[in-house]
Amino acid sequence: MQRMQRLVGVFVIGAALLGAVLLGVAVVITGTSQVERPTSGFLFGIWKVVYAAEPPSLVAVLGAIGLALLLAATVAVLEERVATRSRRSLDAEQRPLAPRIVMAETRGVFAGPVTVTVLIPAHNEEDCIGATIASLKQQSRPPERIVVVADNCTDRTVQIAEDAAVTVFPTIGNTKKKAGGLNQALAAILPDLGDNDVVMVMDADTVLDQGFLEAAVQRMTDDRALMAVGGLFYGEQGHGLIGQFQRNEYARYAREIRRRRGKVYVLTGTASVFRPRALRTVADERGRTLPGVPGDVYDTIALTEDNELTLAIRSLGGLMVSPAACTVVTELMPTWKTLWNQRLRWQRGALENLGAYGFRPSVTRYWAQQMGIGYGAIALLAYFVLIIVQLLAAESWVWFPFWIVIGMIFMIERVVTAWGGGWRARVLGLLVFPELFYATFLNLVFLKGILDISLQRTAQWTHLTRETAQEGDRR
Amino acid sequence: MTPDGVLLPSSLLGSPFFAVLSTLVALNTLIFVTLAITKMLPAIHFGEVFARRGRRKETRSIYPDAPLDA
């Protein structure tokens, strides 16, 4: 497994580099047009400008557009194929959660109306646990049962939970943090649950938006083959510019999921609802078709257990959705240091999960995503190098009308895709460059993640994990 | 040699290195702008465009006697 983990990093960055090199070779072979000598003229009769008006060759433009569409279509088609095969699968060995199999097993059986049990893993959460419980009870469709999974709490968390009249489940000898605590609670709770007694796992510092549970219960009622409902998260207010960067990112993510008609990338750890069948089947398949310890719902080795559980359910053919009505507010990282640690953990976790799952069809999109990020990092770096060389070597500033138009398209895209985040999000998007620098920051995290996994830097990582665990791990 | 640019010689801008780099960046930019445009435009769901009404043969509700949803 360790060797495979190492290879993930090499493979992802190798594939991205290969793409860039191939494109470079193609450029050299086909011959590059020499940079046109700029001319100067007067704008509005008074402003002297130096410009190069020639656009790239038509072949280059059409080739690049074709390549982009081809790549996007390939990923979409592959993902659709995987989804369709799961939907139609009758292979109970490989895809026991596939809709047709679940439907056949539950046909004509009424297992009672949908009930909701909420599990809240809590480790010293006295500041927020009261508000979380209150927000659950105030939902238009409140849960039947709330269970606080108290993991090595030394503060007033248990007291507050008991005062709020909810069940407290203390973990026993748990050393595997959140995932370990949840495994203990699920092992105790799952055997008594019927097919429609769904389980919601939510973080102690998360507040659900009104209507979340009502929408989730409706979905689970309407579709007995649906295995999980994920929350759509958006960023809390505050934290200045760094907060706005994250809010823009989450607003775009939510928009993307809505465009995909709720098809999830990741079932967020902040709030997701599961049908017991999904959790039981995952536990049964661990050590067989899924990585992890047999009998565990959550893989305690995975750094990002929410991402891992998504891959697990997907691999077993389960249907999942993130409806637009199921929104939660998520905590933001207040400093660059904490953001770096959080994202490095996500990045490393995603790569490790890919290593654990290998090249099975159900994770095709996740491989493509990683390679896409890798290529994006190389492309952005090349762009910055070009701009810097040009700035330092040019005799005067040269305007390129063609590229100004392209830049304006990017501006529009930044604004349109962040539109749902409000006017602050739109203004930040309109400026383009701040978000480019934010993207560069995330690219650096990506490269560090690749480097760490390739060099197997575990010792350093253990330290970092403890640090980020305290800072909060949102997704 | 005194550079004509701020720090680097302006001859660099006419070098094969710069030509390859600028073409590469140009192609990348066009690739990314294409993807950006596809993200801006409304998403097309071919499955829904070609979907036939009433494709479901049985209810998926947890209530076995619930009506079929189209």
Coordinates of C-alpha atoms in Angstrom, one line a residue:
Chain A
M1 CA 0.0 0.0 0.0
Q2 CA 2.8 2.4 0.9
R3 CA 4.4 2.0 -2.5
M4 CA 1.2 2.6 -4.2
Q5 CA 0.7 5.7 -2.1
R6 CA 4.1 7.0 -3.3
L7 CA 3.2 6.3 -6.9
V8 CA 0.0 8.3 -6.7
G9 CA 2.0 11.5 -6.4
V10 CA 4.5 10.6 -9.1
F11 CA 1.6 9.5 -11.4
V12 CA -0.5 12.7 -10.9
I13 CA 2.3 15.2 -11.4
G14 CA 3.9 13.0 -14.0
A15 CA 0.8 12.9 -16.1
A16 CA 0.3 16.7 -15.8
L17 CA 4.0 17.3 -16.7
L18 CA 3.7 14.9 -19.6
G19 CA 0.7 16.9 -20.9
A20 CA 2.6 20.1 -20.7
V21 CA 5.7 18.6 -22.3
L22 CA 3.7 17.1 -25.2
L23 CA 2.0 20.4 -25.8
G24 CA 5.4 22.1 -25.8
V25 CA 6.9 19.5 -28.2
A26 CA 3.8 20.0 -30.5
V27 CA 4.5 23.7 -30.4
V28 CA 8.1 23.3 -31.4
I29 CA 7.4 20.7 -34.1
T30 CA 4.6 22.7 -35.7
G31 CA 6.8 25.8 -35.6
T32 CA 6.0 28.9 -33.5
S33 CA 5.2 32.1 -35.0
Q34 CA 7.8 34.7 -34.1
V35 CA 6.5 37.4 -31.8
E36 CA 5.2 40.2 -33.9
R37 CA 7.0 43.5 -33.6
P38 CA 4.8 45.8 -31.7
T39 CA 3.7 49.0 -33.3
S40 CA 2.8 52.3 -31.6
G41 CA -0.1 54.5 -32.1
F42 CA -2.3 57.1 -30.4
L43 CA -5.4 56.1 -28.5
F44 CA -8.1 58.9 -28.6
G45 CA -5.5 61.0 -30.3
I46 CA -3.5 61.7 -27.1
W47 CA -2.5 58.5 -25.4
K48 CA 0.6 56.9 -27.0
V49 CA 0.3 53.1 -26.8
V50 CA 2.6 50.3 -28.0
Y51 CA 0.5 47.3 -29.2
A52 CA 0.6 44.0 -31.1
A53 CA -2.7 43.4 -32.6
E54 CA -2.1 40.1 -34.2
P55 CA -4.1 37.2 -32.7
P56 CA -2.7 33.7 -32.6
S57 CA -3.1 31.6 -35.7
L58 CA -6.6 30.1 -36.4
V59 CA -5.2 26.6 -36.2
A60 CA -3.8 27.3 -32.7
V61 CA -7.1 28.8 -31.5
L62 CA -9.2 26.0 -32.9
G63 CA -6.8 23.3 -31.7
A64 CA -6.8 24.7 -28.2
I65 CA -10.6 25.0 -28.1
G66 CA -11.0 21.5 -29.5
L67 CA -8.5 20.1 -27.0
A68 CA -10.3 21.7 -24.0
L69 CA -13.8 20.5 -25.2
L70 CA -12.4 17.0 -25.9
L71 CA -10.9 16.8 -22.3
A72 CA -14.1 18.1 -20.7
A73 CA -16.3 15.8 -22.7
T74 CA -14.1 12.8 -22.0
V75 CA -14.3 13.3 -18.3
A76 CA -18.1 13.9 -18.5
V77 CA -18.7 10.8 -20.7
L78 CA -16.5 8.6 -18.5
E79 CA -18.4 9.8 -15.4
E80 CA -21.8 9.2 -17.0
R81 CA -20.7 5.7 -18.1
V82 CA -19.7 4.8 -14.6
A83 CA -23.0 6.2 -13.2
T84 CA -25.1 4.4 -15.8
R85 CA -23.3 1.1 -15.2
S86 CA -23.9 1.5 -11.5
R87 CA -27.6 2.3 -12.0
R88 CA -28.2 -0.7 -14.2
S89 CA -25.9 -3.1 -12.4
L90 CA -27.2 -6.4 -11.0
D91 CA -23.8 -7.4 -9.7
A92 CA -24.5 -7.9 -6.0
E93 CA -20.9 -9.0 -5.4
Q94 CA -19.2 -5.8 -6.7
R95 CA -22.0 -3.3 -6.4
P96 CA -24.3 -4.3 -3.6
L97 CA -25.6 -0.7 -3.3
A98 CA -26.6 -0.4 -7.0
P99 CA -30.2 1.0 -7.3
R100 CA -31.6 -2.0 -9.1
I101 CA -30.3 -4.4 -6.4
V102 CA -31.5 -2.2 -3.6
M103 CA -34.9 -1.8 -5.3
A104 CA -35.3 -5.6 -5.8
E105 CA -34.5 -6.3 -2.2
T106 CA -36.9 -3.7 -0.8
R107 CA -39.7 -4.2 -3.3
G108 CA -43.2 -4.3 -1.8
V109 CA -41.7 -3.9 1.7
F110 CA -42.6 -1.0 3.9
A111 CA -39.9 -0.5 6.5
G112 CA -41.7 2.4 8.2
P113 CA -41.6 6.2 7.6
V114 CA -38.2 7.9 7.5
T115 CA -36.8 8.7 11.0
V116 CA -33.6 10.7 11.6
T117 CA -30.9 10.0 14.1
V118 CA -28.2 12.7 14.3
L119 CA -24.7 11.8 15.4
I120 CA -22.5 14.6 16.5
P121 CA -18.9 13.7 17.1
A122 CA -17.6 16.1 19.8
H123 CA -14.2 16.6 21.4
N124 CA -14.4 19.5 23.8
E125 CA -17.0 21.5 22.0
E126 CA -18.6 23.3 25.0
D127 CA -18.6 26.6 23.0
C128 CA -20.8 25.5 20.2
I129 CA -22.6 22.2 21.1
G130 CA -25.5 24.0 22.7
A131 CA -26.2 26.1 19.6
T132 CA -25.8 23.0 17.3
I133 CA -28.4 21.0 19.3
A134 CA -30.8 24.0 19.5
S135 CA -30.5 24.5 15.7
L136 CA -31.4 20.9 15.1
K137 CA -34.4 21.0 17.4
Q138 CA -35.6 24.2 15.6
Q139 CA -35.6 22.5 12.1
S140 CA -38.9 22.5 10.4
R141 CA -38.6 18.8 10.6
P142 CA -36.6 18.0 13.7
P143 CA -34.7 14.7 14.1
E144 CA -36.2 11.9 16.2
R145 CA -33.0 11.4 18.1
I146 CA -29.8 13.4 18.7
V147 CA -26.7 11.5 19.9
V148 CA -23.6 13.4 21.0
V149 CA -20.6 11.2 20.6
A150 CA -18.4 12.5 23.4
D151 CA -14.8 11.6 22.6
N152 CA -12.4 12.2 25.4
C153 CA -14.1 15.4 26.5
T154 CA -12.6 17.2 29.5
D155 CA -14.8 20.3 29.3
R156 CA -18.6 20.8 29.8
T157 CA -19.6 19.3 26.5
V158 CA -21.3 16.3 28.1
Q159 CA -23.0 18.4 30.7
I160 CA -24.5 20.8 28.1
A161 CA -25.7 17.8 26.0
E162 CA -27.3 16.2 29.0
D163 CA -29.0 19.5 30.0
A164 CA -30.4 19.7 26.4
A165 CA -31.9 16.3 27.0
V166 CA -30.1 14.5 24.1
T167 CA -28.4 11.1 24.3
V168 CA -24.7 11.1 25.1
F169 CA -22.5 8.3 23.8
P170 CA -19.1 8.4 25.5
T171 CA -16.4 6.6 23.4
I172 CA -14.3 4.0 25.2
G173 CA -10.5 4.0 24.7
N174 CA -10.8 5.7 21.3
T175 CA -7.4 6.8 19.8
K176 CA -8.6 7.2 16.2
K177 CA -10.2 10.7 16.6
K178 CA -13.4 11.5 14.9
A179 CA -13.6 8.5 12.6
G180 CA -12.9 6.1 15.6
G181 CA -15.5 7.7 17.8
L182 CA -18.1 7.5 15.0
N183 CA -17.3 3.9 14.4
Q184 CA -18.0 3.1 18.0
A185 CA -21.3 4.9 18.0
L186 CA -22.4 3.4 14.7
A187 CA -21.5 -0.1 15.8
A188 CA -23.9 0.4 18.7
I189 CA -26.7 2.1 16.8
L190 CA -26.8 0.5 13.4
P191 CA -28.0 -3.0 14.3
D192 CA -31.3 -1.5 15.6
L193 CA -32.1 0.7 12.6
G194 CA -34.5 -0.2 9.9
D195 CA -34.0 0.6 6.2
N196 CA -35.6 4.0 6.5
D197 CA -34.1 5.1 9.9
V198 CA -31.5 7.4 8.4
V199 CA -28.4 8.6 10.2
M200 CA -27.1 12.1 9.9
V201 CA -23.5 12.7 10.8
M202 CA -22.7 16.4 11.5
D203 CA -19.9 18.4 13.1
A204 CA -20.4 20.0 16.5
D205 CA -19.7 23.5 15.2
T206 CA -22.0 23.3 12.2
V207 CA -25.4 25.0 12.0
L208 CA -27.9 23.6 9.5
D209 CA -30.0 26.0 7.4
Q210 CA -33.7 25.8 7.9
G211 CA -35.3 23.2 5.7
F212 CA -32.2 21.0 5.5
L213 CA -33.7 18.0 7.3
E214 CA -37.1 18.4 5.7
A215 CA -35.6 18.2 2.2
A216 CA -33.3 15.3 3.1
V217 CA -36.2 13.3 4.6
Q218 CA -38.3 14.0 1.5
R219 CA -35.5 12.7 -0.8
M220 CA -35.0 9.6 1.3
T221 CA -38.8 9.0 1.2
D222 CA -39.2 9.5 -2.5
D223 CA -36.3 7.3 -3.5
R224 CA -35.6 4.1 -1.5
A225 CA -32.5 3.5 -3.7
L226 CA -30.9 6.7 -2.6
M227 CA -28.1 5.9 -0.2
A228 CA -26.9 9.4 1.0
V229 CA -27.8 13.0 1.0
G230 CA -24.9 15.4 1.3
G231 CA -25.0 19.0 2.5
L232 CA -24.0 21.9 0.3
F233 CA -21.7 24.1 2.4
Y234 CA -21.0 27.8 2.1
G235 CA -18.6 30.0 4.1
E236 CA -19.5 31.9 7.3
Q237 CA -19.2 35.7 7.3
G238 CA -16.0 37.5 8.4
H239 CA -12.3 37.0 8.2
G240 CA -11.6 39.7 5.7
L241 CA -10.0 39.0 2.3
I242 CA -8.9 35.5 3.1
G243 CA -12.5 34.7 4.2
Q244 CA -13.8 36.2 0.9
F245 CA -11.5 34.0 -1.1
Q246 CA -12.9 30.9 0.6
R247 CA -16.5 32.1 0.3
N248 CA -16.0 32.6 -3.4
E249 CA -14.5 29.1 -3.7
Y250 CA -17.5 27.5 -1.9
A251 CA -20.0 29.6 -3.8
R252 CA -18.5 28.3 -7.0
Y253 CA -18.5 24.8 -5.7
A254 CA -22.2 25.0 -4.7
R255 CA -23.0 26.4 -8.2
E256 CA -21.2 23.6 -9.8
I257 CA -23.1 21.0 -7.8
R258 CA -26.4 22.7 -8.7
R259 CA -25.4 22.6 -12.3
R260 CA -24.7 18.9 -12.0
R261 CA -28.3 18.4 -10.6
G262 CA -26.9 17.6 -7.2
K263 CA -24.4 15.0 -8.2
V264 CA -21.9 15.1 -5.4
Y265 CA -18.1 15.2 -5.5
V266 CA -17.8 14.8 -1.7
L267 CA -20.3 14.0 1.0
T268 CA -19.4 16.7 3.4
G269 CA -18.3 15.7 6.9
T270 CA -20.1 18.8 8.2
A271 CA -23.5 17.3 7.6
S272 CA -24.5 14.3 5.5
V273 CA -27.4 11.9 5.8
F274 CA -27.0 8.1 5.2
R275 CA -29.3 5.2 4.8
P276 CA -28.3 2.5 7.3
R277 CA -28.0 0.0 4.4
A278 CA -25.1 2.1 2.9
L279 CA -23.2 2.3 6.2
R280 CA -23.7 -1.4 7.0
T281 CA -22.6 -2.5 3.5
V282 CA -19.5 -0.3 3.7
A283 CA -18.6 -1.9 7.0
D284 CA -19.1 -5.3 5.5
E285 CA -17.0 -4.6 2.5
R286 CA -14.0 -3.1 4.3
G287 CA -11.0 -5.4 4.0
R288 CA -12.7 -7.0 1.0
T289 CA -13.6 -4.7 -1.9
L290 CA -12.9 -1.6 0.1
P291 CA -9.8 -0.5 2.0
G292 CA -9.9 -0.3 5.8
V293 CA -10.6 -2.5 8.8
P294 CA -13.5 -5.0 8.4
G295 CA -16.5 -3.9 10.4
D296 CA -15.6 -0.2 10.5
V297 CA -17.9 2.3 8.7
Y298 CA -15.2 5.0 8.6
D299 CA -11.7 4.2 7.5
T300 CA -9.6 5.4 10.5
I301 CA -6.5 5.5 8.4
A302 CA -7.9 8.0 5.9
L303 CA -7.0 11.7 6.6
T304 CA -10.2 12.9 5.0
E305 CA -12.8 10.4 6.1
D306 CA -15.7 12.2 4.4
N307 CA -14.0 11.9 1.0
E308 CA -13.1 8.3 1.7
L309 CA -16.7 7.4 2.6
T310 CA -17.9 9.1 -0.6
L311 CA -15.5 6.9 -2.6
A312 CA -16.6 3.8 -0.7
I313 CA -20.4 4.3 -1.4
R314 CA -19.7 5.3 -5.0
S315 CA -17.5 2.2 -5.5
L316 CA -20.4 0.0 -4.2
G317 CA -22.7 1.6 -6.7
G318 CA -24.7 3.7 -4.2
L319 CA -26.7 6.7 -5.4
M320 CA -25.9 10.0 -3.7
V321 CA -27.2 13.6 -4.0
S322 CA -26.6 17.1 -2.7
P323 CA -29.9 18.9 -3.1
A324 CA -29.9 22.7 -3.4
A325 CA -32.1 22.9 -0.3
C326 CA -29.7 21.1 2.0
T327 CA -27.2 23.9 2.9
V328 CA -25.0 24.3 5.9
V329 CA -22.7 27.2 7.0
T330 CA -19.1 26.1 7.3
E331 CA -16.3 27.5 9.3
L332 CA -13.5 29.3 7.4
M333 CA -9.8 29.3 8.1
P334 CA -8.9 32.7 9.5
T335 CA -5.2 32.8 8.6
W336 CA -3.0 31.7 5.7
K337 CA -1.2 29.3 8.0
T338 CA -4.4 27.5 9.1
L339 CA -5.7 27.5 5.5
W340 CA -2.4 26.0 4.4
N341 CA -2.7 23.2 7.0
Q342 CA -6.3 22.5 6.2
R343 CA -5.8 22.3 2.5
L344 CA -2.7 20.3 2.8
R345 CA -4.6 17.8 4.8
W346 CA -7.4 17.7 2.2
Q347 CA -4.9 17.3 -0.6
R348 CA -2.9 14.6 1.1
G349 CA -6.1 12.9 2.1
A350 CA -7.5 12.9 -1.5
L351 CA -4.2 11.5 -2.9
E352 CA -4.0 8.8 -0.2
N353 CA -7.6 7.8 -0.9
L354 CA -6.9 7.5 -4.6
G355 CA -3.8 5.4 -3.8
A356 CA -6.0 3.1 -1.6
Y357 CA -8.7 2.8 -4.3
G358 CA -6.4 2.5 -7.3
F359 CA -7.6 2.8 -10.9
R360 CA -11.2 1.5 -10.5
P361 CA -13.8 3.1 -12.7
S362 CA -15.7 4.6 -9.9
V363 CA -12.9 7.0 -9.0
T364 CA -12.0 8.0 -12.6
R365 CA -13.4 11.6 -12.1
Y366 CA -11.2 12.0 -9.0
W367 CA -8.0 11.0 -10.9
A368 CA -9.0 13.4 -13.7
Q369 CA -9.5 16.1 -11.1
Q370 CA -6.1 15.7 -9.6
M371 CA -4.4 15.7 -13.0
G372 CA -6.4 18.7 -13.9
I373 CA -5.2 20.6 -10.8
G374 CA -1.6 19.5 -11.6
Y375 CA -1.8 20.8 -15.2
G376 CA -3.5 24.0 -14.0
A377 CA -0.6 24.5 -11.6
I378 CA 2.0 24.1 -14.4
A379 CA 0.0 26.4 -16.7
L380 CA -0.4 29.1 -14.2
L381 CA 3.3 29.0 -13.3
A382 CA 4.2 29.3 -17.0
Y383 CA 1.9 32.3 -17.3
F384 CA 3.6 34.1 -14.4
V385 CA 7.0 33.3 -15.8
L386 CA 6.0 34.7 -19.2
I387 CA 4.6 37.9 -17.7
I388 CA 7.6 38.5 -15.5
V389 CA 10.1 37.9 -18.4
Q390 CA 8.1 40.2 -20.6
L391 CA 8.0 42.9 -17.9
L392 CA 11.7 42.7 -17.3
A393 CA 12.9 42.4 -20.9
A394 CA 10.5 44.6 -22.8
E395 CA 11.6 48.1 -23.7
S396 CA 8.1 49.4 -23.0
W397 CA 4.7 48.1 -22.0
V398 CA 3.0 46.4 -24.9
W399 CA -0.8 46.0 -25.2
F400 CA -2.2 42.9 -26.8
P401 CA -5.8 43.6 -27.8
F402 CA -6.6 39.9 -28.4
W403 CA -5.5 38.9 -25.0
I404 CA -7.3 41.8 -23.4
V405 CA -10.5 40.4 -24.8
I406 CA -9.6 37.0 -23.5
G407 CA -8.9 38.6 -20.1
M408 CA -12.3 40.2 -20.1
I409 CA -14.0 36.8 -20.7
F410 CA -12.1 35.5 -17.6
M411 CA -13.4 38.5 -15.7
I412 CA -17.0 37.8 -16.7
E413 CA -16.6 34.1 -15.9
R414 CA -15.2 35.0 -12.4
V415 CA -18.2 37.2 -11.7
V416 CA -20.8 34.9 -13.2
T417 CA -19.6 31.8 -11.3
A418 CA -19.3 33.7 -8.0
W419 CA -22.6 35.6 -8.4
G420 CA -24.4 33.6 -5.7
G421 CA -21.9 34.8 -3.2
G422 CA -23.1 38.4 -3.2
W423 CA -21.6 41.7 -4.3
R424 CA -18.4 41.2 -2.4
A425 CA -17.8 37.9 -4.2
R426 CA -18.5 39.5 -7.6
V427 CA -16.2 42.4 -7.0
L428 CA -13.4 40.1 -6.0
G429 CA -14.0 38.0 -9.1
L430 CA -14.0 41.0 -11.3
L431 CA -10.5 41.9 -10.3
V432 CA -9.3 38.4 -11.5
F433 CA -5.7 38.8 -10.3
P434 CA -6.3 38.4 -6.5
E435 CA -8.0 35.2 -7.2
L436 CA -5.1 34.1 -9.5
F437 CA -2.8 34.6 -6.5
Y438 CA -5.2 32.6 -4.3
A439 CA -5.1 29.9 -7.0
T440 CA -1.3 30.0 -6.8
F441 CA -1.5 29.5 -3.1
L442 CA -3.7 26.5 -3.6
N443 CA -1.3 25.2 -6.3
L444 CA 1.6 25.4 -3.9
V445 CA -0.4 23.4 -1.4
F446 CA -1.1 20.9 -4.2
L447 CA 2.6 20.6 -5.0
K448 CA 3.6 20.2 -1.3
G449 CA 1.0 17.5 -1.0
I450 CA 2.4 15.7 -4.0
L451 CA 5.9 16.1 -2.7
D452 CA 5.0 14.9 0.8
I453 CA 3.2 11.8 -0.4
S454 CA 6.0 10.9 -2.9
L455 CA 8.7 11.2 -0.2
Q456 CA 6.5 9.6 2.4
R457 CA 6.9 12.4 4.9
T458 CA 4.8 10.8 7.6
A459 CA 6.7 12.0 10.7
Q460 CA 6.2 15.6 9.9
W461 CA 2.7 14.9 8.9
T462 CA 1.7 13.4 12.2
H463 CA 2.6 16.7 13.8
L464 CA 0.7 18.7 11.2
T465 CA -2.4 16.5 11.6
R466 CA -2.7 17.2 15.3
E467 CA -2.3 20.9 14.6
T468 CA -5.0 21.0 11.9
A469 CA -7.4 18.8 13.9
Q470 CA -7.6 21.5 16.5
E471 CA -8.0 24.2 13.9
G472 CA -11.1 22.4 12.6
D473 CA -11.5 20.2 9.5
R474 CA -14.3 21.3 7.3
R475 CA -15.5 20.0 4.1
Chain B
M1 CA 26.0 44.4 -22.3
T2 CA 23.3 46.8 -21.1
P3 CA 19.9 45.3 -21.2
D4 CA 17.2 47.3 -23.1
G5 CA 14.5 46.0 -20.8
V6 CA 14.2 46.7 -17.0
L7 CA 16.6 43.9 -16.0
L8 CA 16.8 41.4 -18.9
P9 CA 18.1 42.0 -22.5
S10 CA 15.2 42.7 -24.9
S11 CA 16.7 40.2 -27.3
L12 CA 15.2 37.5 -25.0
L13 CA 11.8 38.4 -26.4
G14 CA 13.0 37.2 -29.8
S15 CA 14.5 34.0 -28.6
P16 CA 13.2 30.5 -29.5
F17 CA 12.7 29.9 -25.7
F18 CA 10.4 32.9 -25.5
A19 CA 8.5 31.9 -28.6
V20 CA 7.8 28.4 -27.3
L21 CA 6.9 29.7 -23.9
S22 CA 4.5 32.4 -25.2
T23 CA 2.9 29.9 -27.6
L24 CA 2.5 27.4 -24.8
V25 CA 0.9 30.0 -22.5
A26 CA -1.3 31.2 -25.4
L27 CA -2.6 27.7 -26.0
N28 CA -3.1 27.1 -22.3
T29 CA -5.0 30.4 -21.9
L30 CA -7.2 29.4 -24.8
I31 CA -7.9 26.0 -23.3
F32 CA -8.8 27.5 -19.9
V33 CA -10.9 30.3 -21.4
T34 CA -12.9 27.6 -23.3
L35 CA -13.4 25.7 -20.1
A36 CA -14.4 29.0 -18.4
I37 CA -17.0 29.7 -21.1
T38 CA -18.5 26.2 -20.7
K39 CA -18.8 26.9 -17.0
M40 CA -20.6 30.2 -17.6
L41 CA -23.1 28.8 -20.1
P42 CA -26.2 26.9 -18.9
A43 CA -25.4 23.2 -18.4
I44 CA -26.8 20.8 -20.9
H45 CA -28.2 17.5 -19.6
F46 CA -28.4 15.2 -22.5
G47 CA -30.1 12.6 -20.4
E48 CA -33.0 15.0 -19.7
V49 CA -33.1 16.3 -23.3
F50 CA -33.7 12.7 -24.6
A51 CA -35.6 11.4 -21.6
R52 CA -38.8 9.8 -22.3
R53 CA -41.6 10.6 -19.9
G54 CA -42.8 7.8 -17.6
R55 CA -39.5 5.8 -18.0
R56 CA -39.9 4.3 -14.6
K57 CA -41.8 1.1 -14.4
E58 CA -42.2 1.1 -10.7
T59 CA -42.3 3.5 -7.8
R60 CA -39.0 4.3 -6.0
S61 CA -40.8 5.6 -2.9
I62 CA -40.5 3.9 0.4
Y63 CA -44.2 3.4 0.2
P64 CA -44.8 0.4 -2.0
D65 CA -48.2 1.8 -3.2
A66 CA -47.0 5.3 -3.9
P67 CA -47.8 6.6 -7.4
L68 CA -45.2 6.5 -10.1
D69 CA -43.3 9.7 -10.6
A70 CA -42.6 10.5 -14.2

